[in-house]
Amino acid sequence: LCRRIAFEARFDRSAQFNSFSNANVTADHIIEWLKETNCILLTDELNVLLSGATNADLFAEFLKNTFLKKSNRYFAFSSHVVGTTSQLSDYMDSPSNRTVGICELPLVHHVVDAATIFGWEDLNAKEMIYYGLIPALIYEAHLSKTTNNSGYLP
């Protein structure tokens, strides 16, 4: 995680992660670099980081001390595994009264509704499924199709 944080925060945007993958970045490096800076750590697919983690307790301790206990620091994550929130809470073993907010992505369940909402008359079920039934992706696909005269589907 520390290597990923350092990679994403780098100034040289030309470097690829593979060339960075052997860098030794510790929690102490991140803490020293952040100092008292306000920060939000956004982590996608936290369940992947937690699965098979041999030092999950150290990982949780780092997140708790660096991003949850400090003022003006926050930690937000996505996961398609609902159990991740309780698993993380168990690792953090904290009497904190901070809550974990779980927000599901809104979905469009009917082709007719999506076609009407987005003004996409020839939208079909295949396209909706391709975009995961997610309104923002359907909207972006339609916008791209109408402005560039091309869609994301072949």
Tab-separated table of C-alpha atoms in Angstrom:
chain	number	residue	atom	x	y	z
A	1	LEU	CA	0.000	0.000	0.000
A	2	CYS	CA	2.801	2.432	0.883
A	3	ARG	CA	4.482	1.802	-2.479
A	4	ARG	CA	1.173	2.491	-4.243
A	5	ILE	CA	0.647	5.718	-2.294
A	6	ALA	CA	4.150	6.893	-3.181
A	7	PHE	CA	3.699	5.922	-6.825
A	8	GLU	CA	0.414	7.801	-7.190
A	9	ALA	CA	1.836	10.863	-5.418
A	10	ARG	CA	4.988	11.025	-7.550
A	11	PHE	CA	5.893	14.151	-9.480
A	12	ASP	CA	7.377	12.302	-12.460
A	13	ARG	CA	4.249	11.073	-14.236
A	14	SER	CA	6.227	9.319	-16.984
A	15	ALA	CA	7.256	6.410	-14.729
A	16	GLN	CA	5.309	3.162	-15.006
A	17	PHE	CA	4.427	1.131	-11.904
A	18	ASN	CA	6.509	-1.854	-13.062
A	19	SER	CA	9.659	0.274	-12.897
A	20	PHE	CA	8.580	1.449	-9.432
A	21	SER	CA	7.602	-1.972	-8.094
A	22	ASN	CA	10.933	-2.683	-6.388
A	23	ALA	CA	11.035	0.628	-4.501
A	24	ASN	CA	11.204	0.213	-0.733
A	25	VAL	CA	8.540	2.521	0.701
A	26	THR	CA	7.584	2.129	4.346
A	27	ALA	CA	4.807	3.515	6.506
A	28	ASP	CA	7.412	5.796	8.106
A	29	HIS	CA	8.253	7.245	4.680
A	30	ILE	CA	4.587	8.059	4.043
A	31	ILE	CA	4.114	9.551	7.528
A	32	GLU	CA	7.228	11.714	7.131
A	33	TRP	CA	6.177	12.827	3.655
A	34	LEU	CA	2.626	13.716	4.746
A	35	LYS	CA	3.699	15.532	7.925
A	36	GLU	CA	0.560	17.501	8.910
A	37	THR	CA	-0.900	17.729	5.414
A	38	ASN	CA	-4.654	17.300	5.034
A	39	CYS	CA	-5.303	14.179	3.033
A	40	ILE	CA	-7.939	11.796	1.750
A	41	LEU	CA	-6.763	8.301	0.876
A	42	LEU	CA	-9.019	6.795	-1.798
A	43	THR	CA	-8.587	3.062	-2.268
A	44	ASP	CA	-10.350	1.054	-4.934
A	45	GLU	CA	-11.070	-2.634	-4.314
A	46	LEU	CA	-9.883	-2.732	-0.701
A	47	ASN	CA	-10.952	-6.376	-0.547
A	48	VAL	CA	-8.076	-7.234	-2.896
A	49	LEU	CA	-5.567	-5.619	-0.550
A	50	LEU	CA	-7.019	-7.423	2.464
A	51	SER	CA	-7.248	-10.847	0.863
A	52	GLY	CA	-4.117	-12.826	1.482
A	53	ALA	CA	-2.539	-9.990	3.449
A	54	THR	CA	-0.023	-11.456	5.873
A	55	ASN	CA	0.287	-8.241	7.866
A	56	ALA	CA	-3.359	-7.197	7.885
A	57	ASP	CA	-3.132	-5.974	11.485
A	58	LEU	CA	-0.177	-3.694	10.617
A	59	PHE	CA	-2.022	-2.510	7.530
A	60	ALA	CA	-5.100	-1.614	9.578
A	61	GLU	CA	-2.985	0.061	12.257
A	62	PHE	CA	-1.294	2.208	9.596
A	63	LEU	CA	-4.659	3.238	8.119
A	64	LYS	CA	-6.127	3.963	11.538
A	65	ASN	CA	-3.218	6.032	12.851
A	66	THR	CA	-2.392	7.831	9.615
A	67	PHE	CA	-5.802	8.472	8.067
A	68	LEU	CA	-8.538	8.042	10.682
A	69	LYS	CA	-7.196	9.325	13.978
A	70	LYS	CA	-5.590	12.495	12.618
A	71	SER	CA	-7.790	15.520	12.087
A	72	ASN	CA	-8.432	16.522	8.475
A	73	ARG	CA	-7.413	13.077	7.234
A	74	TYR	CA	-9.868	10.646	5.756
A	75	PHE	CA	-9.999	7.167	4.286
A	76	ALA	CA	-12.533	6.179	1.651
A	77	PHE	CA	-12.612	2.878	-0.136
A	78	SER	CA	-14.635	0.826	-2.551
A	79	SER	CA	-15.159	-2.875	-2.434
A	80	HIS	CA	-17.537	-5.232	-4.129
A	81	VAL	CA	-17.353	-7.432	-1.019
A	82	VAL	CA	-19.661	-6.168	1.726
A	83	GLY	CA	-17.783	-8.110	4.428
A	84	THR	CA	-14.730	-5.894	3.916
A	85	THR	CA	-16.128	-3.243	6.270
A	86	SER	CA	-16.511	-5.586	9.225
A	87	GLN	CA	-13.193	-7.270	8.473
A	88	LEU	CA	-11.441	-3.901	8.497
A	89	SER	CA	-13.240	-2.851	11.690
A	90	ASP	CA	-12.103	-6.045	13.414
A	91	TYR	CA	-8.502	-5.350	12.455
A	92	MET	CA	-8.695	-1.783	13.691
A	93	ASP	CA	-10.148	-2.870	17.051
A	94	SER	CA	-11.238	0.623	17.896
A	95	PRO	CA	-13.851	1.953	20.329
A	96	SER	CA	-14.370	4.885	17.943
A	97	ASN	CA	-17.913	5.983	17.246
A	98	ARG	CA	-17.090	6.803	13.622
A	99	THR	CA	-19.437	5.008	11.313
A	100	VAL	CA	-18.782	3.174	8.093
A	101	GLY	CA	-21.056	4.465	5.360
A	102	ILE	CA	-21.984	1.935	2.725
A	103	CYS	CA	-23.260	3.419	-0.512
A	104	GLU	CA	-24.316	1.213	-3.368
A	105	LEU	CA	-24.099	2.530	-6.888
A	106	PRO	CA	-27.505	3.368	-8.312
A	107	LEU	CA	-28.531	1.048	-11.111
A	108	VAL	CA	-30.924	1.394	-14.011
A	109	HIS	CA	-33.065	-1.730	-14.189
A	110	HIS	CA	-35.234	-1.072	-17.238
A	111	VAL	CA	-34.180	-0.239	-20.789
A	112	VAL	CA	-37.232	1.973	-21.288
A	113	ASP	CA	-36.367	4.053	-18.192
A	114	ALA	CA	-32.756	4.532	-19.284
A	115	ALA	CA	-33.718	5.349	-22.856
A	116	THR	CA	-36.152	7.996	-21.613
A	117	ILE	CA	-33.845	9.480	-18.963
A	118	PHE	CA	-30.843	9.754	-21.282
A	119	GLY	CA	-32.720	10.482	-24.511
A	120	TRP	CA	-31.139	7.418	-26.125
A	121	GLU	CA	-33.928	6.051	-28.310
A	122	ASP	CA	-32.048	3.018	-29.669
A	123	LEU	CA	-30.517	1.926	-26.340
A	124	ASN	CA	-30.817	-1.816	-25.887
A	125	ALA	CA	-30.364	-4.336	-23.077
A	126	LYS	CA	-27.005	-5.517	-24.428
A	127	GLU	CA	-25.588	-2.002	-24.169
A	128	MET	CA	-27.018	-1.497	-20.682
A	129	ILE	CA	-25.419	-4.708	-19.451
A	130	TYR	CA	-22.125	-3.752	-21.109
A	131	TYR	CA	-22.157	-0.532	-19.049
A	132	GLY	CA	-22.980	-2.441	-15.869
A	133	LEU	CA	-26.442	-0.843	-15.550
A	134	ILE	CA	-24.623	2.175	-14.077
A	135	PRO	CA	-26.336	5.456	-15.001
A	136	ALA	CA	-23.104	7.467	-15.231
A	137	LEU	CA	-21.520	5.001	-17.662
A	138	ILE	CA	-24.663	4.827	-19.789
A	139	TYR	CA	-24.797	8.631	-19.860
A	140	GLU	CA	-21.104	8.936	-20.815
A	141	ALA	CA	-21.496	6.315	-23.548
A	142	HIS	CA	-24.501	8.147	-24.995
A	143	LEU	CA	-22.681	11.485	-24.757
A	144	SER	CA	-19.683	10.021	-26.570
A	145	LYS	CA	-21.925	8.470	-29.207
A	146	THR	CA	-23.779	11.730	-29.878
A	147	THR	CA	-20.795	14.107	-29.766
A	148	ASN	CA	-18.192	11.943	-31.527
A	149	ASN	CA	-20.609	9.883	-33.587
A	150	SER	CA	-19.010	6.800	-32.066
A	151	GLY	CA	-19.920	4.552	-29.195
A	152	TYR	CA	-17.884	2.355	-26.955
A	153	LEU	CA	-19.435	-0.769	-28.399
A	154	PRO	CA	-18.003	-2.190	-31.599
